[in-house]
Structure formats: C-alpha cells, structure tokens
Coordinates of C-alpha atoms and ligand atoms in Angstrom, one line a residue:
M1 CA -13.2 -12.2 78.6
P2 CA -15.7 -10.7 76.2
E3 CA -18.5 -8.5 77.7
I4 CA -21.8 -10.3 77.2
I5 CA -25.0 -8.3 76.7
I6 CA -28.3 -10.2 76.8
V7 CA -31.1 -8.3 74.9
K8 CA -34.8 -8.8 74.2
D9 CA -34.4 -9.2 70.4
E10 CA -32.5 -8.4 67.3
A11 CA -34.0 -4.9 67.2
E12 CA -32.6 -4.1 70.6
A13 CA -29.2 -5.5 69.6
G14 CA -29.3 -3.4 66.5
E15 CA -29.9 -0.2 68.5
L16 CA -26.9 -0.9 70.6
Y17 CA -24.7 -1.7 67.6
A18 CA -26.0 1.4 65.7
R19 CA -25.3 3.8 68.6
C20 CA -21.8 2.5 69.1
V21 CA -20.9 2.6 65.4
A22 CA -22.6 6.0 64.8
D23 CA -20.6 7.6 67.7
L24 CA -17.5 6.0 66.3
I25 CA -18.1 7.5 62.8
K26 CA -18.8 11.0 64.4
A27 CA -15.5 10.8 66.3
K28 CA -13.6 9.2 63.4
P29 CA -15.2 10.0 60.0
D30 CA -12.8 7.6 58.2
A31 CA -13.5 4.7 60.5
V32 CA -13.0 1.2 59.1
L33 CA -15.9 -1.2 59.6
G34 CA -15.6 -5.0 59.3
L35 CA -18.7 -6.3 57.7
A36 CA -20.4 -9.7 58.2
T37 CA -23.1 -11.3 56.1
G38 CA -25.7 -13.8 57.2
S39 CA -29.0 -12.9 58.8
S40 CA -27.7 -12.0 62.3
P41 CA -26.4 -8.5 61.4
L42 CA -29.4 -7.3 59.3
A43 CA -31.3 -5.5 62.0
A44 CA -28.1 -3.9 63.1
Y45 CA -27.4 -2.5 59.6
Q46 CA -31.0 -1.3 59.4
A47 CA -30.7 0.5 62.7
L48 CA -27.4 2.0 61.8
A49 CA -28.8 3.3 58.5
R50 CA -31.7 4.9 60.4
V51 CA -29.3 6.7 62.8
V52 CA -27.0 7.8 59.9
H53 CA -30.0 9.4 58.2
D54 CA -31.7 10.8 61.2
E55 CA -28.6 12.4 62.5
A56 CA -27.3 13.3 59.1
I57 CA -23.9 11.7 59.8
D58 CA -21.3 12.1 57.1
V59 CA -20.3 8.6 56.0
S60 CA -18.5 9.6 52.8
A61 CA -15.0 8.7 54.2
V62 CA -16.0 5.5 56.0
R63 CA -14.3 2.4 54.7
G64 CA -15.6 -1.2 54.9
F65 CA -14.0 -4.7 54.6
A66 CA -16.2 -7.7 54.4
L67 CA -15.2 -10.8 56.3
D68 CA -15.6 -13.4 53.6
E69 CA -16.8 -14.4 50.2
Y70 CA -17.9 -17.6 48.4
L71 CA -15.6 -18.8 45.7
G72 CA -17.2 -19.8 42.4
L73 CA -20.2 -17.5 42.5
P74 CA -20.2 -14.5 40.0
L75 CA -20.1 -11.2 41.8
T76 CA -23.5 -10.4 40.4
H77 CA -25.1 -13.5 41.9
P78 CA -27.6 -12.2 44.5
E79 CA -26.1 -14.4 47.2
S80 CA -22.5 -13.5 46.5
Y81 CA -21.2 -11.5 49.6
H82 CA -20.3 -8.7 47.2
S83 CA -23.9 -8.4 46.2
T84 CA -25.1 -9.0 49.8
I85 CA -22.9 -6.4 51.4
H86 CA -23.8 -3.8 48.7
R87 CA -27.5 -4.5 49.2
T88 CA -27.6 -4.6 53.0
V89 CA -24.9 -2.1 54.0
V90 CA -23.5 0.1 51.2
E91 CA -26.8 1.2 49.7
P92 CA -28.9 1.7 52.9
L93 CA -26.0 3.6 54.7
G94 CA -25.0 5.5 51.6
L95 CA -21.4 4.4 51.8
D96 CA -19.0 5.1 48.9
P97 CA -18.9 1.8 47.0
E98 CA -15.2 2.5 46.1
K99 CA -14.3 2.3 49.8
V100 CA -15.9 -1.0 50.5
H101 CA -14.0 -4.2 49.7
V102 CA -15.2 -7.8 49.6
P103 CA -13.4 -9.7 51.0
G104 CA -11.0 -7.6 53.1
D105 CA -7.2 -7.6 52.9
V106 CA -5.7 -6.2 56.0
L107 CA -7.9 -5.0 58.8
E108 CA -5.8 -3.6 61.6
G109 CA -7.3 -1.4 64.3
A110 CA -10.9 -1.5 62.9
P111 CA -14.1 -2.3 64.8
L112 CA -15.6 -5.5 63.3
E113 CA -19.0 -6.9 63.6
D114 CA -19.6 -10.7 63.1
G115 CA -22.2 -13.4 63.3
I116 CA -21.4 -17.0 64.4
G117 CA -22.1 -20.2 62.6
T118 CA -24.0 -23.0 64.5
D119 CA -20.6 -24.8 64.4
G120 CA -18.8 -21.9 66.1
H121 CA -17.2 -20.5 62.9
I122 CA -16.5 -16.8 62.5
G123 CA -16.1 -15.4 59.1
F124 CA -15.7 -18.7 57.3
N125 CA -13.1 -20.0 59.7
E126 CA -14.5 -23.4 60.3
P127 CA -13.6 -25.7 63.3
G128 CA -9.9 -26.7 63.0
S129 CA -8.8 -23.2 61.8
S130 CA -5.6 -21.8 63.0
L131 CA -5.0 -18.3 64.4
A132 CA -3.4 -17.3 61.1
S133 CA -3.7 -13.7 59.7
G134 CA -4.3 -12.6 56.2
T135 CA -7.0 -13.8 53.7
R136 CA -7.3 -17.6 53.5
V137 CA -9.0 -19.9 51.0
K138 CA -11.1 -22.5 52.9
T139 CA -13.4 -25.4 52.3
L140 CA -16.8 -24.9 53.8
A141 CA -17.9 -27.3 56.5
E142 CA -20.9 -29.5 55.7
Q143 CA -22.9 -28.0 58.5
T144 CA -22.3 -24.5 57.1
R145 CA -23.4 -25.6 53.7
I146 CA -26.6 -27.1 55.2
D147 CA -27.2 -23.9 57.2
N148 CA -26.7 -21.7 54.2
A149 CA -28.7 -23.7 51.8
R150 CA -31.7 -21.5 52.9
F151 CA -30.2 -18.7 50.8
F152 CA -30.0 -21.0 47.8
D153 CA -33.6 -22.3 47.4
G154 CA -32.9 -24.9 50.1
D155 CA -30.6 -26.7 47.7
I156 CA -27.2 -27.6 49.3
N157 CA -25.8 -28.4 45.9
Q158 CA -26.0 -24.8 44.9
V159 CA -24.0 -23.7 48.0
P160 CA -20.3 -23.3 46.9
M161 CA -17.8 -25.7 48.4
H162 CA -15.1 -23.1 48.9
C163 CA -14.7 -19.6 50.2
I164 CA -12.2 -16.9 51.1
T165 CA -12.1 -15.4 54.5
Q166 CA -10.2 -13.1 56.8
G167 CA -8.2 -15.4 59.0
I168 CA -8.8 -15.5 62.8
G169 CA -5.5 -13.6 63.3
T170 CA -6.8 -10.8 61.1
I171 CA -10.2 -10.7 62.8
M172 CA -8.4 -10.5 66.2
K173 CA -6.6 -7.3 65.1
A174 CA -9.9 -5.4 65.0
R175 CA -10.0 -2.7 67.7
H176 CA -13.4 -3.7 68.8
L177 CA -15.2 -7.0 68.0
V178 CA -18.9 -7.3 68.1
L179 CA -20.5 -10.7 67.8
L180 CA -24.3 -11.0 67.4
A181 CA -26.2 -14.3 67.9
F182 CA -29.9 -15.0 68.1
G183 CA -32.1 -18.0 68.6
A184 CA -31.6 -21.4 70.3
G185 CA -29.7 -22.8 67.4
K186 CA -26.8 -20.6 68.4
A187 CA -26.9 -21.5 72.1
E188 CA -24.4 -24.3 72.0
A189 CA -21.9 -22.3 69.9
I190 CA -22.2 -19.4 72.3
E191 CA -21.7 -21.6 75.3
E192 CA -18.5 -23.0 73.7
T193 CA -17.4 -19.5 72.7
C194 CA -17.8 -18.0 76.2
E195 CA -17.4 -20.9 78.6
G196 CA -15.5 -23.6 76.7
G197 CA -11.7 -23.7 76.5
V198 CA -10.1 -21.6 73.7
S199 CA -9.9 -24.2 71.0
A200 CA -9.7 -24.6 67.2
F201 CA -12.9 -26.8 67.6
C202 CA -14.8 -23.5 68.2
P203 CA -13.1 -20.8 66.2
A204 CA -15.2 -18.1 67.9
S205 CA -13.6 -19.0 71.3
A206 CA -10.6 -16.9 70.2
L207 CA -12.7 -13.9 71.2
Q208 CA -11.8 -14.9 74.8
M209 CA -8.3 -13.5 74.1
H210 CA -9.4 -10.2 72.6
P211 CA -9.1 -7.1 74.7
H212 CA -12.4 -5.6 73.6
A213 CA -15.0 -8.1 72.4
T214 CA -18.7 -7.6 72.9
I215 CA -21.1 -10.5 72.5
I216 CA -24.8 -9.5 72.1
V217 CA -27.3 -12.3 72.3
D218 CA -31.0 -12.8 72.9
E219 CA -32.3 -15.0 75.7
E220 CA -32.5 -18.1 73.5
A221 CA -28.9 -17.9 72.3
A222 CA -27.8 -17.0 75.9
Ligands
GLP1 C1 -22.3 -17.1 57.0 C2 -21.2 -16.1 57.1 C3 -20.7 -16.0 58.5 C4 -21.8 -15.8 59.5 C5 -22.8 -16.9 59.4 C6 -24.0 -16.7 60.3 O1 -21.8 -18.4 57.2 N1 -20.2 -16.3 56.2 O2 -19.8 -14.9 58.5 O3 -21.2 -15.9 60.7 O4 -23.3 -16.8 58.0 O5 -25.2 -16.7 59.6 P1 -26.5 -16.3 60.3 O6 -26.3 -15.0 60.9 O7 -27.5 -16.2 59.1 O8 -26.9 -17.3 61.2

C-alpha cells in the first residue's frame, strides 16, 4: 500500500517533496526526475527551487522526463507541456534543458512525481487504460478536457483531443512515486486510489501495487 501523508496545505507538501528530492540529488547527482504538469506540483517545484538555490546543490547532471504532452499544440504554445515544464521546472531549478525530455521515453528506476485527475487519471492514462509500458497515444476523457479548459481561457474547444503519455507500466517502474492531491475535488479519486479495488476504472489505483509510493494530500482531498 502507498504511504499516505496528510498535510496542512500545498506549501507543506512542497517542503516534504523538496527535502526528499534535494537529498536524492545530493546523493545521486545524475538522478532522473519524472515531471508532472497541472497545478498540483507547482508549490513543490517552487520549494525544490528554493532548496536547490539555498543549499547550492549542483543540478547540472540531473535528468528529467515529463509524463505527458498534448498532441496538436505547437511546442511554443504556453500551455504545451514542453513550455510548461520549462517554465515551471527547468528554469526555476536551473536544470540543463538538454537533459529534460517531454514526453519521456523510458523511465526505469527514477523517482516520479505526479498529480491525479478528478477521474483518477495519472499522466494522461484515463479510466480504461491498461498497465502497458512505453509511451502511448491517447484520447483525452471529456472530464479531463473540462477540467483543463481553465488553462485555455475556459474554452473546452481549445483543449486538444489527444495526447501522448507514459503508460502506467512505465510509471510503475519509477523507483519512488509521489502523488500530490489537494482540495475536495480530488477526494473521490483519492478514495478510489487508496481504498477501492485496483481497477482500470481508476488508473491511479495501480499505485497500490507499487513498492514505494507516497501520496501527499491535504485534509480536503483526504
Ligand atoms: C493534467 C496532467 C496530469 C495531471 C492533472 C492534474 O491532466 N496531464 O498529469 O495529473 O493535470 O491537474 P491538477 O494538478 O491541475 O489538478
């Protein structure tokens, strides 16, 4: 079972994530980080950037693989995950852009941080996804397009229909999985993830089978 940590807010979750990843990079300077988009990880990336700068941690050899990407958006679009990962992670942390790939190819033995969709998706593995590895082309669920319309002027028609994502099998090969979720809107998905049966209806429930998964949630999501 995943370990579940209930925190006060996103800032406290960010501090936990930042300490864990900063210590990893100190011990393993060429660590591979799995990188999620969405709003859930933003405070964690900011906290990690602060620790990296305060403790003058050398991140020049760190590699990063993003979980997923929209299909049909130019890389330069501000909401492409290429742009998002560079704006929210690569630049604040000072990573070498050459070592960060969106989306990832193979991600064995890496720690990976993720958010969760209100429908229980991880990466862009929507309900009904198999445990396949590799990088998969998928159709976005209607619920995810509705949720993500906030990044596209509230207009669902601007949200791409398709995406490319690391498969659940690939995500499961990460050495340490960290899932962050905040707010009541995630409570049902977290309940299914932690207490439901392992099922394709809730892709995140696969975390129940991972040997080292950490779920960090606030009171509302818990
Ligand atoms: C997008 C990402 C997912 C992420 C989800 C959660 O759909 N592709 O990887 O899990 O956002 O978003 P948020 O954290 O903003 O709720």
